[in-house]
Amino acid sequence: MVTSFSITRVFAFWDRLNSSFWFVPALMVVVAVALSFLLIEVDTLRDVGRTDDANAFYTFGPEGARSILSVIATSMITVASLIFSITMLSLQLASLQFGPRVLDNFMRDRSNQIVLGTFIATFLYCLFVLRSVRGMEGASFVPHLAVGFGVVLAAASVAVLIYFIHHIATSIRIETLLAKLAREGCAAVDCLFDERPEQGAGYQMPDGFDASELWGHTT
């Protein structure tokens, strides 16, 4: 009994954690930071970071790498703060018309969590790669592979931004909210009726009950 109760509490905690607004972005941030260290280490092992290497697939120096990473990091955190501030204002106005469920749907929406995680992960990735760029004489190092992947993340963030604008404009429409409520209601009804036959199959008559008495009363 204690074991089943503990397992139930663990599953309930995992469900609350998985549906929270910060869980998925936190996982994406951890992956981005780990990836930055991994790519820097790969650049170090391959010796791609030397600025005088003619075979390097990127030819920018330390100052160019710093400029690119600084621009990406600054733009990511600026866009994230601006977009989500405007979005929260729009959702607040929509919740006054359609009810507070709009805000709850926004917080639990996996797409919104991924969008926020993309911006923050790209920002922190660029910061951690930026700290590894060295431009001193005799000790210059530019992680070209890591910087190039930062550019790829920036391009992906632009695509995610376009998707987010479309997604949030669609999610606050009344027909979308009604369709989501209908799906949640149908899922709740299906779950309820799936449990009823099991409860009925496991039901036992109380001790001392005589079924003939029931037939006698009904005939």
PDB file of C-alpha atoms in Angstrom, residues 11 14 22-24 34 39 42 67 71 78 95 100 108 133 151 166 177 194-195 200 202 208 213-214:
ATOM      1  CA  PHE A  11       3.822  10.064 -11.159  1.00  0.00           C
ATOM      2  CA  TRP A  14       6.362  14.096 -12.756  1.00  0.00           C
ATOM      3  CA  TRP A  22      10.057  26.119 -17.236  1.00  0.00           C
ATOM      4  CA  PHE A  23      10.845  22.380 -17.387  1.00  0.00           C
ATOM      5  CA  VAL A  24      11.379  21.996 -21.139  1.00  0.00           C
ATOM      6  CA  ALA A  34      26.791  20.781 -22.700  1.00  0.00           C
ATOM      7  CA  LEU A  39      32.044  21.497 -29.707  1.00  0.00           C
ATOM      8  CA  VAL A  42      36.168  19.031 -30.657  1.00  0.00           C
ATOM      9  CA  SER A  67      31.247  40.114 -32.899  1.00  0.00           C
ATOM     10  CA  VAL A  71      25.259  39.980 -31.874  1.00  0.00           C
ATOM     11  CA  THR A  78      16.139  40.990 -26.642  1.00  0.00           C
ATOM     12  CA  SER A  95      -8.446  36.146 -20.987  1.00  0.00           C
ATOM     13  CA  PRO A 100      -8.567  32.570 -17.521  1.00  0.00           C
ATOM     14  CA  ARG A 108       0.949  24.199 -20.695  1.00  0.00           C
ATOM     15  CA  VAL A 133      37.581  32.828 -27.890  1.00  0.00           C
ATOM     16  CA  VAL A 151      25.006  30.798 -36.525  1.00  0.00           C
ATOM     17  CA  HIS A 166       1.614  32.240 -36.248  1.00  0.00           C
ATOM     18  CA  LEU A 177     -10.165  27.395 -27.711  1.00  0.00           C
ATOM     19  CA  ASP A 194     -13.023   3.256 -19.281  1.00  0.00           C
ATOM     20  CA  GLU A 195     -12.786   3.025 -15.506  1.00  0.00           C
ATOM     21  CA  GLY A 200     -18.209  -2.965 -11.917  1.00  0.00           C
ATOM     22  CA  GLY A 202     -14.533  -5.977  -9.324  1.00  0.00           C
ATOM     23  CA  GLY A 208     -25.417 -12.737   3.637  1.00  0.00           C
ATOM     24  CA  GLU A 213     -35.057 -12.246  -2.116  1.00  0.00           C
ATOM     25  CA  LEU A 214     -34.469  -9.828  -4.956  1.00  0.00           C
TER      26      LEU A 214
END
